[in-house]
mmCIF file of C-alpha atoms and ligand atoms in Angstrom:
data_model
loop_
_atom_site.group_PDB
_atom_site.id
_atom_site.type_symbol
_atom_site.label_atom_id
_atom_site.label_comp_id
_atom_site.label_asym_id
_atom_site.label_seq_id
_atom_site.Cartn_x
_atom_site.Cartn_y
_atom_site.Cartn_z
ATOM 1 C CA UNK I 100 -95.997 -52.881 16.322
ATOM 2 C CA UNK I 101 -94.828 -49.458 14.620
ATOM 3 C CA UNK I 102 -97.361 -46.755 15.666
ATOM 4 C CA UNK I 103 -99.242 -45.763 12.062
ATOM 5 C CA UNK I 104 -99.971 -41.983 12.292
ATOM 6 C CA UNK I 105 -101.862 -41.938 9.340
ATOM 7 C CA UNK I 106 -104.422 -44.894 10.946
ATOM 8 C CA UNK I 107 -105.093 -42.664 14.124
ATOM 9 C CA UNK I 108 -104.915 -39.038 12.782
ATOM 10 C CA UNK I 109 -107.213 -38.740 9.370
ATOM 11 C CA UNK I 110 -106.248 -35.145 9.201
ATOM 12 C CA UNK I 111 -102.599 -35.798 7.563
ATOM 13 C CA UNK I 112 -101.010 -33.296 5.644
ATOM 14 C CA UNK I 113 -98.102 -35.710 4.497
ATOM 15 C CA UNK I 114 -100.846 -38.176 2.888
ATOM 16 C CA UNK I 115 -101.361 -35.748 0.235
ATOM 17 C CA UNK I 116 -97.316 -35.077 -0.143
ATOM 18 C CA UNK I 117 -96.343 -38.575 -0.903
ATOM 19 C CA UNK I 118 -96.204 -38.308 -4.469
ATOM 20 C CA UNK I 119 -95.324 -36.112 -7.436
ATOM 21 C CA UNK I 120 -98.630 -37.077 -8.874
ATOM 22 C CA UNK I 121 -100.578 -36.072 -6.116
ATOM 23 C CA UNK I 122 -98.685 -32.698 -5.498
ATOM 24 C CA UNK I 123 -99.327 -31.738 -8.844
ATOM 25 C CA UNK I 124 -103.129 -32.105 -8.611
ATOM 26 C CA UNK I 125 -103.117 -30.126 -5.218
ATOM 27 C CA UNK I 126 -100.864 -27.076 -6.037
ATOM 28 C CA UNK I 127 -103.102 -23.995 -5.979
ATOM 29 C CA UNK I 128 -100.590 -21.289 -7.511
ATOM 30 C CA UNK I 129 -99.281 -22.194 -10.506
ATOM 31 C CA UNK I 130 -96.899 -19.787 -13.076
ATOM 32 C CA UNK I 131 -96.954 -19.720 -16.482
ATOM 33 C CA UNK I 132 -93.608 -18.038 -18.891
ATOM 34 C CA UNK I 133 -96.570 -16.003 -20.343
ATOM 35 C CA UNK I 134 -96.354 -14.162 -16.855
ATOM 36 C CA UNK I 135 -92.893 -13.066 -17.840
ATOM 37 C CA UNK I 136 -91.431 -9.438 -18.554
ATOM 38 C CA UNK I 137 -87.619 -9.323 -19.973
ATOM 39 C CA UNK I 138 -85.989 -6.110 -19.043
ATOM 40 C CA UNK I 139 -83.293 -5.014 -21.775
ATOM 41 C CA UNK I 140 -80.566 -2.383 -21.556
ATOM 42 C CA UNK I 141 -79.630 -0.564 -24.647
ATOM 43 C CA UNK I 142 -76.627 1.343 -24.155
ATOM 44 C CA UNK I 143 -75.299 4.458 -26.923
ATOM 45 C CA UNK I 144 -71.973 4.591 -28.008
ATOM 46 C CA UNK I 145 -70.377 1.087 -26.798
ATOM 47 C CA UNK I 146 -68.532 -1.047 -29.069
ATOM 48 C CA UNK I 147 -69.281 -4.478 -27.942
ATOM 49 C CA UNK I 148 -72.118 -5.316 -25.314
ATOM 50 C CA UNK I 149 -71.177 -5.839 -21.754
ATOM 51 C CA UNK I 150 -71.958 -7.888 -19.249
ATOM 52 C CA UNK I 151 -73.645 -6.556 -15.906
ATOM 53 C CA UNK I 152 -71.970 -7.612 -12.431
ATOM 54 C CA UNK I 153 -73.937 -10.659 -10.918
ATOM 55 C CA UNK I 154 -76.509 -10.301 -13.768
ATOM 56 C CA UNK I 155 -76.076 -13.184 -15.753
ATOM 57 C CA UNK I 156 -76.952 -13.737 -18.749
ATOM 58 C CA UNK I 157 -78.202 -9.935 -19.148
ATOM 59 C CA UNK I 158 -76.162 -7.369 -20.853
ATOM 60 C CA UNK I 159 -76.084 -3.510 -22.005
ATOM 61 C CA UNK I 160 -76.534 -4.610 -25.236
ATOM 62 C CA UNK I 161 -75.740 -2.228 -28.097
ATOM 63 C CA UNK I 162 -78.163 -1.531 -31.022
ATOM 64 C CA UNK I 163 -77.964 -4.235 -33.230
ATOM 65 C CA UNK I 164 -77.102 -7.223 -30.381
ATOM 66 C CA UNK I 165 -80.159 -5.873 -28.842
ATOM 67 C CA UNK I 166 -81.522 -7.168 -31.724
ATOM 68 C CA UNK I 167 -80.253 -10.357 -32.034
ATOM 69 C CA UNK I 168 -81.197 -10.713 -28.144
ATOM 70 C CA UNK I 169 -84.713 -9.990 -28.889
ATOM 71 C CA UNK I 170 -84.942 -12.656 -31.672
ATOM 72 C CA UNK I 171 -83.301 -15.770 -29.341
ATOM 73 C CA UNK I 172 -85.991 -14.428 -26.697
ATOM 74 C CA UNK I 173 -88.347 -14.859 -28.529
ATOM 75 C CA UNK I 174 -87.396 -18.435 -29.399
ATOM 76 C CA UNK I 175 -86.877 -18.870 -25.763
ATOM 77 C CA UNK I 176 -90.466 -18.230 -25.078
ATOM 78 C CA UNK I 177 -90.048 -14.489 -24.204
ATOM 79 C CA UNK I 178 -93.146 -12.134 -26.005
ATOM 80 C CA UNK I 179 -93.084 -9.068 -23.376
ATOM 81 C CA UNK I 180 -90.088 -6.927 -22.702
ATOM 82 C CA UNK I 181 -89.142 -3.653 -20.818
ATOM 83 C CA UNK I 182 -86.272 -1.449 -22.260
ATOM 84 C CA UNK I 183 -84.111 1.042 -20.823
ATOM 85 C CA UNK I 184 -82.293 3.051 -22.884
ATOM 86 C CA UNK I 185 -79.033 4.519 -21.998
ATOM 87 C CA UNK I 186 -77.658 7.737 -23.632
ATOM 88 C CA UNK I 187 -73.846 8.517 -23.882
ATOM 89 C CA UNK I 188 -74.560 12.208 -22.999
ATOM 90 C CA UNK I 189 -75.635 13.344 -20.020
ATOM 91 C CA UNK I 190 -77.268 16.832 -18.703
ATOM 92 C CA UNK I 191 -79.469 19.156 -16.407
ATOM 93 C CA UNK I 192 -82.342 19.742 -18.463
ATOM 94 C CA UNK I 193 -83.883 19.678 -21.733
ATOM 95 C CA UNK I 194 -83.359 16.248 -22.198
ATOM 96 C CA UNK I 195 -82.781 14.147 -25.584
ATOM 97 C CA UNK I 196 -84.883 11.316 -25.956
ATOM 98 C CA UNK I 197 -84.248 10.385 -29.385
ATOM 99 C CA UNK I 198 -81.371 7.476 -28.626
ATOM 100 C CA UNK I 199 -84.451 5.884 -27.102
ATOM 101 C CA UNK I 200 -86.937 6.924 -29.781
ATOM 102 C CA UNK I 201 -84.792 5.658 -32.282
ATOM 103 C CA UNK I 202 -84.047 2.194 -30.803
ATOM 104 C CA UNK I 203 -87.979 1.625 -30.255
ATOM 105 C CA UNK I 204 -88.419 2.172 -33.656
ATOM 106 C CA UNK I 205 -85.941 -0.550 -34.655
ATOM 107 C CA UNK I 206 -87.579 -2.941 -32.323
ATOM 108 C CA UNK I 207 -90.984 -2.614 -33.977
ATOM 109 C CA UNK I 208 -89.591 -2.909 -37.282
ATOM 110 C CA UNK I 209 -88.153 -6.404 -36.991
ATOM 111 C CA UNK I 210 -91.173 -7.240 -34.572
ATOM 112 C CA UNK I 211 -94.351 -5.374 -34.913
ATOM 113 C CA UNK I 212 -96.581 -7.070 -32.765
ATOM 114 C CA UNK I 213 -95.057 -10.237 -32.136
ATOM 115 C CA UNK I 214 -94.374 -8.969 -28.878
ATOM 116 C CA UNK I 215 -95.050 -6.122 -26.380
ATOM 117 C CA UNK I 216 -92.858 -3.525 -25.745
ATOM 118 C CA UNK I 217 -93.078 -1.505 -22.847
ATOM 119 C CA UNK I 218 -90.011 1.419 -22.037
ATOM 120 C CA UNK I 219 -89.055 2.457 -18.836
ATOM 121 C CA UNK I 220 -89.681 6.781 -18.139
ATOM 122 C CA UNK I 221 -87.304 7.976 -15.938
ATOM 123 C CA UNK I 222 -84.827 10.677 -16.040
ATOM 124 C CA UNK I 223 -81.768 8.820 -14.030
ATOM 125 C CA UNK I 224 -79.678 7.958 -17.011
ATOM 126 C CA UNK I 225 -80.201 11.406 -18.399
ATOM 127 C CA UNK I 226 -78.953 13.587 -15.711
ATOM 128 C CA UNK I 227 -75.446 14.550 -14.750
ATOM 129 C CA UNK I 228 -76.491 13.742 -11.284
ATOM 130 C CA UNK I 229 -77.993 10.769 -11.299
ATOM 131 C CA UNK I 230 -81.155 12.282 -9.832
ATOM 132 C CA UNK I 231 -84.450 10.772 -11.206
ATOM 133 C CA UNK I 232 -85.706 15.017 -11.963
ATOM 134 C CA UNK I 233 -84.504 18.004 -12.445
ATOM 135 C CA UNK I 234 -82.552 19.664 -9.628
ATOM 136 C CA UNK I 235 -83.377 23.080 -9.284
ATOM 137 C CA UNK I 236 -81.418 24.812 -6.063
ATOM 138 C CA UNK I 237 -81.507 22.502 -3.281
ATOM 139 C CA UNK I 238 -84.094 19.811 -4.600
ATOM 140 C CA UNK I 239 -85.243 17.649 -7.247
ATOM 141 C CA UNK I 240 -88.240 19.685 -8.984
ATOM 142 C CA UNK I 241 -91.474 17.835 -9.319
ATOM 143 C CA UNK I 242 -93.261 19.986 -11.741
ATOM 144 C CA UNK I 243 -90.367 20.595 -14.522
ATOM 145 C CA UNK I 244 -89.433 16.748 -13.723
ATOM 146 C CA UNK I 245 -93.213 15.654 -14.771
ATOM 147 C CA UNK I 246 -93.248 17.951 -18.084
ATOM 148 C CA UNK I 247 -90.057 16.246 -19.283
ATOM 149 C CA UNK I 248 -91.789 12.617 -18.388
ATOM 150 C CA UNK I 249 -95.104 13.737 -20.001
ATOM 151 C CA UNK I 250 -92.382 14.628 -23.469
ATOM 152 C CA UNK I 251 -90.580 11.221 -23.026
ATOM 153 C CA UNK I 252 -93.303 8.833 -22.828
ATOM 154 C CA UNK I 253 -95.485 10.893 -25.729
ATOM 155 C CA UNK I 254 -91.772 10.417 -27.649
ATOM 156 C CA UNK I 255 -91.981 6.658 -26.916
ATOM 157 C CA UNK I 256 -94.980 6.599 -27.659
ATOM 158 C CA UNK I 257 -95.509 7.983 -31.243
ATOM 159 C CA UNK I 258 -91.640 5.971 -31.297
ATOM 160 C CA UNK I 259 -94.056 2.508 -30.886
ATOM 161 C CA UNK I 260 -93.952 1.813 -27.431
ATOM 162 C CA UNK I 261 -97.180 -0.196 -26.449
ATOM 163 C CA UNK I 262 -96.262 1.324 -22.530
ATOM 164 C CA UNK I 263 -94.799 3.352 -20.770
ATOM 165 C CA UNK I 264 -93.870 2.639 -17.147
ATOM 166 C CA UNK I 265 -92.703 5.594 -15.050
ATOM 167 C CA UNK I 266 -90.300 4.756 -12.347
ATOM 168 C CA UNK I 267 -89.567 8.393 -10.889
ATOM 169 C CA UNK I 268 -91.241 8.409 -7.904
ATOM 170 C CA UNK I 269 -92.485 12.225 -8.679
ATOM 171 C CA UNK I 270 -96.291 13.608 -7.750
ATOM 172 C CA UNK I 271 -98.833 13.879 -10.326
ATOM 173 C CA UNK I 272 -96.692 11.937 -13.327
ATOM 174 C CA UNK I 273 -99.698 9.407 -14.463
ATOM 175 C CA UNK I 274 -101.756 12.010 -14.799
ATOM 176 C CA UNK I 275 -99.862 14.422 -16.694
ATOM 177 C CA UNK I 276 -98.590 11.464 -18.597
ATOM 178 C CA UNK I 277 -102.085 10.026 -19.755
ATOM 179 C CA UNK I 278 -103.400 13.149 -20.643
ATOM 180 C CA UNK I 279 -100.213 13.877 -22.869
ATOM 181 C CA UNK I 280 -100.745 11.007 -24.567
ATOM 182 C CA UNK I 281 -104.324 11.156 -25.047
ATOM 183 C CA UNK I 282 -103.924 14.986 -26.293
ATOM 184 C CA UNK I 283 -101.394 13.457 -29.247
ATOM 185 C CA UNK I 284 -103.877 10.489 -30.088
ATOM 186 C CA UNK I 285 -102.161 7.909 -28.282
ATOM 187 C CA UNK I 286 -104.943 6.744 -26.200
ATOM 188 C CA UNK I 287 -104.436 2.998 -26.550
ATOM 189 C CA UNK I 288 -101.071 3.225 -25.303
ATOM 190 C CA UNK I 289 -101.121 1.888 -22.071
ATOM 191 C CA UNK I 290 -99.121 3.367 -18.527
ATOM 192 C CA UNK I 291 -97.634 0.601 -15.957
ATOM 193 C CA UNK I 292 -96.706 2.525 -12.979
ATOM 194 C CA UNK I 293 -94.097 1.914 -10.338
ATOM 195 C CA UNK I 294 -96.649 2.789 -8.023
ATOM 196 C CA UNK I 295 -95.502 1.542 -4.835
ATOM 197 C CA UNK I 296 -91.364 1.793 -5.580
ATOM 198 C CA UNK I 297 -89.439 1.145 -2.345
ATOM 199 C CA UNK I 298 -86.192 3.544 -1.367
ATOM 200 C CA UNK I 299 -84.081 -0.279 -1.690
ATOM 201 C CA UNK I 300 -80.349 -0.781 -1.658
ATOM 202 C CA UNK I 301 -81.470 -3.793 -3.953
ATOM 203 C CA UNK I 302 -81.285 -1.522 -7.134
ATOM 204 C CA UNK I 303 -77.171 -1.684 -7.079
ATOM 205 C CA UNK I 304 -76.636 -3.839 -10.249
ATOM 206 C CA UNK I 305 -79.262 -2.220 -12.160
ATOM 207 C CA UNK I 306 -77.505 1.506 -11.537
ATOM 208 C CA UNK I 307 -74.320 0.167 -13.338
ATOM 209 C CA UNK I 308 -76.365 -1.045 -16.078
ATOM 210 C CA UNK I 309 -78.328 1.816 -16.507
ATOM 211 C CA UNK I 310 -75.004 3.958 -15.431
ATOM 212 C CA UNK I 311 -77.610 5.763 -13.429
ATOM 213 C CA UNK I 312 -76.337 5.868 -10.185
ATOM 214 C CA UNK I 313 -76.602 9.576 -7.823
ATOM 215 C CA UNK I 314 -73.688 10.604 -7.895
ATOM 216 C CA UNK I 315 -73.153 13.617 -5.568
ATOM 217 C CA UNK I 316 -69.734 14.745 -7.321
ATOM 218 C CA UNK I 317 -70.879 17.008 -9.683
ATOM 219 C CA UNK I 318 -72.584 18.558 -6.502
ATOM 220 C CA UNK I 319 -71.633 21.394 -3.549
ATOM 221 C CA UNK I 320 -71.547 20.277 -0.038
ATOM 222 C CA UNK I 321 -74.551 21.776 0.861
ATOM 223 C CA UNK I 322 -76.529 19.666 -1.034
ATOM 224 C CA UNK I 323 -75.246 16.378 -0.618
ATOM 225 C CA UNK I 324 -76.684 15.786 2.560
ATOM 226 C CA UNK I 325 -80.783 15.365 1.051
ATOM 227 C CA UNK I 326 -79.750 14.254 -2.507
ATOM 228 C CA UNK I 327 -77.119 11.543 -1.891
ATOM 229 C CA UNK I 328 -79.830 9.070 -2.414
ATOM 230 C CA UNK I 329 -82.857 8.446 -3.868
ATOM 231 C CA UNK I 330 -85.205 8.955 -0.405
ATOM 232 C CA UNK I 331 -86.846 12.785 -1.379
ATOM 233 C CA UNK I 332 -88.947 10.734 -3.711
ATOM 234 C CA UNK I 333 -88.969 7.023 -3.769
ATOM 235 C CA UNK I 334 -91.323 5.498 -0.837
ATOM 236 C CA UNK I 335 -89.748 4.861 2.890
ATOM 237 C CA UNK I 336 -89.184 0.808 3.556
ATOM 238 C CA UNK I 337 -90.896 1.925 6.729
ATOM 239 C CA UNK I 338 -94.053 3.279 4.981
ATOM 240 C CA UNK I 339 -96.396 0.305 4.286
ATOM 241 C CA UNK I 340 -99.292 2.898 4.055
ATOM 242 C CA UNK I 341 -97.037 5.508 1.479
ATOM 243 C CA UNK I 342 -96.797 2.202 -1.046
ATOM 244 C CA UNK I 343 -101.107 2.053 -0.412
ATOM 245 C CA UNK I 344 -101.702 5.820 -1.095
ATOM 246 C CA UNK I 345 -99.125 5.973 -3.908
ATOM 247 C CA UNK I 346 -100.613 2.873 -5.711
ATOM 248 C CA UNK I 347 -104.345 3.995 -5.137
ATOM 249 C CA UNK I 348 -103.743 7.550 -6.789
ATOM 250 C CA UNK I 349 -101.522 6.295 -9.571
ATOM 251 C CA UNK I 350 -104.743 3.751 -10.264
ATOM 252 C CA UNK I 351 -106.657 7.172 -10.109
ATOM 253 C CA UNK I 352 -104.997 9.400 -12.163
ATOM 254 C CA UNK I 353 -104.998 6.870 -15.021
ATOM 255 C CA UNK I 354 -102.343 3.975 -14.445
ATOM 256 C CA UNK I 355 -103.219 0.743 -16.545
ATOM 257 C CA UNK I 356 -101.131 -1.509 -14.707
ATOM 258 C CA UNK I 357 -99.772 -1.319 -10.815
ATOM 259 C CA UNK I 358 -96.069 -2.382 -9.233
ATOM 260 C CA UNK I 359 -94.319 -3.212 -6.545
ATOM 261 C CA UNK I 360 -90.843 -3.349 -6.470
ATOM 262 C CA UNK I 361 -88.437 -4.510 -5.165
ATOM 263 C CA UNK I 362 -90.135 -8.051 -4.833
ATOM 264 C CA UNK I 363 -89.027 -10.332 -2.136
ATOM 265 C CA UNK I 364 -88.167 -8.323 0.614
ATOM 266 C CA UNK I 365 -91.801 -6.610 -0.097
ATOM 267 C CA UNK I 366 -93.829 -9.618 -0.350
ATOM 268 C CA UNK I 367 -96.024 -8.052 2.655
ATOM 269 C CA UNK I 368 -97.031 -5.089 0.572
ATOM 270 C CA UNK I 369 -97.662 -7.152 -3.139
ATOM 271 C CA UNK I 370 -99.973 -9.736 -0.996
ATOM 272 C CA UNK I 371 -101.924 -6.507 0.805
ATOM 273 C CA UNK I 372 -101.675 -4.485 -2.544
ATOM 274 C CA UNK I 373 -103.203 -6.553 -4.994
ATOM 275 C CA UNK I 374 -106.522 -7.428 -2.184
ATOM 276 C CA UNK I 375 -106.772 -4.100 -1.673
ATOM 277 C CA UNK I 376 -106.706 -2.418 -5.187
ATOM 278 C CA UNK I 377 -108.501 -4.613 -7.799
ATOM 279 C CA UNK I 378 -105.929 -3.542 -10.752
ATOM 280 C CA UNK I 379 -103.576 -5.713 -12.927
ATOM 281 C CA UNK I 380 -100.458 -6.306 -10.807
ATOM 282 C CA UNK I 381 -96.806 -6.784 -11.755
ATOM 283 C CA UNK I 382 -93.772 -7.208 -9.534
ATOM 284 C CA UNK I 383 -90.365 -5.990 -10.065
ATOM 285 C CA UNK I 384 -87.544 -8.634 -9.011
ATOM 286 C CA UNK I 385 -84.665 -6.234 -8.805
ATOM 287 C CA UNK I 386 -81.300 -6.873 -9.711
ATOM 288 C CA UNK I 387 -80.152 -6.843 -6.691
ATOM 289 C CA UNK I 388 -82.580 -9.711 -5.214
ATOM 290 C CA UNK I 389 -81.944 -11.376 -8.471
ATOM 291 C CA UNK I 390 -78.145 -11.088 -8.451
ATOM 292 C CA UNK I 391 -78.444 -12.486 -5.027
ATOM 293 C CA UNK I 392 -79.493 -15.808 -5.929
ATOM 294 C CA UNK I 393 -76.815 -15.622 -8.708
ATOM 295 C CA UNK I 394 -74.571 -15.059 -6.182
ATOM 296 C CA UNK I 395 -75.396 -17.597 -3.764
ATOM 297 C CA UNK I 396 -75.256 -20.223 -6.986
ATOM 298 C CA UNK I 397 -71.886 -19.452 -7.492
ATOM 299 C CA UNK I 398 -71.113 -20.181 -4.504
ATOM 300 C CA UNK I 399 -72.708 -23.133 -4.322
ATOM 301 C CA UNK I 400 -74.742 -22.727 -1.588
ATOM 302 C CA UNK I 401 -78.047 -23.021 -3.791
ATOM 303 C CA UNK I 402 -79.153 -24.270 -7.033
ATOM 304 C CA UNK I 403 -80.200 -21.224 -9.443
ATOM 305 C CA UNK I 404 -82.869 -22.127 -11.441
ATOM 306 C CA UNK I 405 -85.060 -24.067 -8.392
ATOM 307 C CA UNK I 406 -84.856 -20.685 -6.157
ATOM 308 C CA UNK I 407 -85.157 -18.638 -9.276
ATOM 309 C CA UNK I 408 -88.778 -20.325 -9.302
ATOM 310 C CA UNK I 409 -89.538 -20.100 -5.363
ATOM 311 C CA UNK I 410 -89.321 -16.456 -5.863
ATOM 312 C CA UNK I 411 -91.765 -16.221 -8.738
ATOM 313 C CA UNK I 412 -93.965 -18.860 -7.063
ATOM 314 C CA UNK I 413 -93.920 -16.334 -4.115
ATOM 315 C CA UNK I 414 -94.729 -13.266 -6.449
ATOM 316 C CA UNK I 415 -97.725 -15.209 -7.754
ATOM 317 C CA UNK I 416 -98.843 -16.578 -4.439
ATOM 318 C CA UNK I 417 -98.798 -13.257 -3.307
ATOM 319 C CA UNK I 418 -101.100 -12.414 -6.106
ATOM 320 C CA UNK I 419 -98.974 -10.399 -8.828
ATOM 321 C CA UNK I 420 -100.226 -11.324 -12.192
ATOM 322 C CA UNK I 421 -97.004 -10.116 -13.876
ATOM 323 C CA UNK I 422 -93.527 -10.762 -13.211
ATOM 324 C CA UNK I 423 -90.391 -8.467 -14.255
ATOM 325 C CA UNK I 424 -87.530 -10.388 -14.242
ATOM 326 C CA UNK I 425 -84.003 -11.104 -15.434
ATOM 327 C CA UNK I 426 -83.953 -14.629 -16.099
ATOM 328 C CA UNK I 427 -87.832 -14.221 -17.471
ATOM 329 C CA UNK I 428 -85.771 -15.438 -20.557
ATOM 330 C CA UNK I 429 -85.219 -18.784 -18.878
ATOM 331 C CA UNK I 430 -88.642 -19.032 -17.143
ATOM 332 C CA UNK I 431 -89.966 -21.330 -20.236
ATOM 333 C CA UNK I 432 -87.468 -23.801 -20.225
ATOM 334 C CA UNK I 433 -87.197 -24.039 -16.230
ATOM 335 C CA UNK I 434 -91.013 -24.121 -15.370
ATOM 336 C CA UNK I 435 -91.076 -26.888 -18.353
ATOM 337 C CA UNK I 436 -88.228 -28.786 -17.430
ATOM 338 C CA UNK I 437 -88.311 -28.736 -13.704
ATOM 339 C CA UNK I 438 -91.728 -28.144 -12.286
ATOM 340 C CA UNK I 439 -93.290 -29.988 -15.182
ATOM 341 C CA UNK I 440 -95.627 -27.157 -15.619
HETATM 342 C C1 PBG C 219 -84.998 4.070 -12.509
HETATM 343 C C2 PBG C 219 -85.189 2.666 -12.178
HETATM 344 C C3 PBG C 219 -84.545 1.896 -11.194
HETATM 345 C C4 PBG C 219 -84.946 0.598 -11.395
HETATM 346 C C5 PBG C 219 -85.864 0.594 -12.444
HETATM 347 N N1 PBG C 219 -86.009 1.886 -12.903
HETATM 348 C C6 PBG C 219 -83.519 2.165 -10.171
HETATM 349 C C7 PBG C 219 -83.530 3.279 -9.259
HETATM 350 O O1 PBG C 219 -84.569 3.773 -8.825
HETATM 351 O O2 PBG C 219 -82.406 3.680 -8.956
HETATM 352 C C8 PBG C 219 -84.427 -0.570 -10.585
HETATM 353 C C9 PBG C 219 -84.453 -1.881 -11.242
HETATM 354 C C10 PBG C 219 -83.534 -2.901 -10.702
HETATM 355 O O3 PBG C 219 -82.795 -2.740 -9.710
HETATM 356 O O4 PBG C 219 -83.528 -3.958 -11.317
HETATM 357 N N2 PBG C 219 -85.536 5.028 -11.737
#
């Protein structure tokens, strides 16, 4: 006779697996489209919108397809967004955030409050150098960097953002930020930092998107060597406690929300994060750990829309409330259709 393992061992796991019916009953994470945040690119001065390598389905739209992108969202299911808007002009200093301004505005015309609108702060598509601040002699300036982030997000603000999430990476920005916005009235406008933002190679897609890559060029040889990349001000990969500090002051000076970012390659520091700080927690999967997956589907090596949903299972098993993603505009129909959710 066939040994029965279940008969001798009542501690089975598989018992429990044998059905759809049962697995359903037992799952203990569970995700929800409501989770979802749609990142948007709006792009000045482009014709036609274009499509971003290994991004599909997201574009740099231009201002009215943004429009028309926001309205199928929002019959997809999508009520939460994140916009970045890309001028055609780029400088040093005294930067113009009205492209922006203006393209908020539009949004909460045709919406209002059907959904929430958070806008990206950050200086990287404004600068000739790519640089997320102002580079005064040899470095990027923190101080002259957080004055111009304090202006932009008081400009999005009184604009109709409903938050602003700086991604810079510079000391002291939620602080000078909230108190900007509570000296102009805007004290229900909330601040999502990108508190514990990784120095990643995973941002690649994103930079042509946002055309906001560094681009040492436009700079002598003298300085290339500290500002080819990002890593004066965005968190060391090798820095678990950096991401801890970071997150705990930004919660300090004022921060509504709290990030990490990128997501799956920092799963470690979301699951330690969110037990450690008792905030609201999103998670930013990057282009480039999205793209990979894209990538891998056309290929044909995976399915897309199955490990699209193992990564946001992980973000939510690793306790991120929120989840930033590209495909968040297919996160409805997928959770629906294929984990019956
Ligand atoms: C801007 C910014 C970046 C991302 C969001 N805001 C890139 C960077 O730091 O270069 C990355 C998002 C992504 O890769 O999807 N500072």
């Amino acid at each position: 006779m066939a040994q029965d393992y279940l008969k001798s061992n009542p501690t089975s796991l598989r018992r429990l697996r044998q059905s759809n019916f049962i697995r359903e009953l037992i799952q203990e994470v569970k995700i929800s489209h409501k989770q979802f945040v749609q990142p948007l690119f709006v792009v000045q001065d482009i014709a036609k919108r274009e499509s971003i390598p290994a991004l599909t389905g997201v574009f740099r739209e231009t201002a009215e397809t943004l429009i028309a992108q926001i309205e199928s969202d929002i019959e997809a299911g999508v009520q939460k967004f994140l916009l970045f808007g890309v001028p055609s002009k780029k400088t040093t200093n005294n930067f113009n955030f009205d492209f922006c301004a203006k393209q908020i505005q539009n949004i909460k015309k045709h919406f209002g409050k059907d959904i929430f609108l958070a806008v990206d702060v950050c200086l990287c598509s404004f600068t000739e150098h790519g640089h997320c601040g102002i580079l005064v002699n040899d470095h990027i300036e923190n101080d002259s960097t957080v004055s111009e982030l304090a202006r932009a997000a008081c400009t999005y603000a009184e604009a109709g953002a409903d938050c602003v999430a700086p991604s810079d990476m510079m000391d002291g920005r939620v602080r000078a930020i909230r108190s900007s916005l509570d000296a102009k009235n805007y004290t229900r406008t909330l601040i999502m930092s990108y508190s514990a933002k990784f120095h990643s190679k995973f941002y690649g897609p994103f930079r042509i998107a946002a055309n906001s890559a560094p681009n040492t060029n436009t700079l002598t040889d003298h300085l290339k060597c500290d500002l080819q990349d990002r890593s004066t001000y965005q968190i060391d990969p090798a820095r678990p406690k950096d991401a801890f500090l970071s997150s705990l002051r930004d919660a300090e000076e004022g921060a509504d929300i709290l990030m990490v970012k990128p997501g799956l390659p920092y799963l470690d520091i979301l699951s330690q994060l969110t037990k450690q700080i008792p905030r609201p927690w999103a998670v930013y999967e990057v282009s480039g750990e999205y793209a990979a997956i894209e990538l891998l589907a056309e290929k044909k090596l995976i399915a897309a829309s199955t490990a699209h949903l193992e990564a946001w299972i992980a973000f939510a098993r690793a306790g991120a409330s929120m989840i930033i993603s590209y495909g968040a505009r297919n996160a409805k129909n997928w959770i629906y259709e294929l984990l019956a959710i």
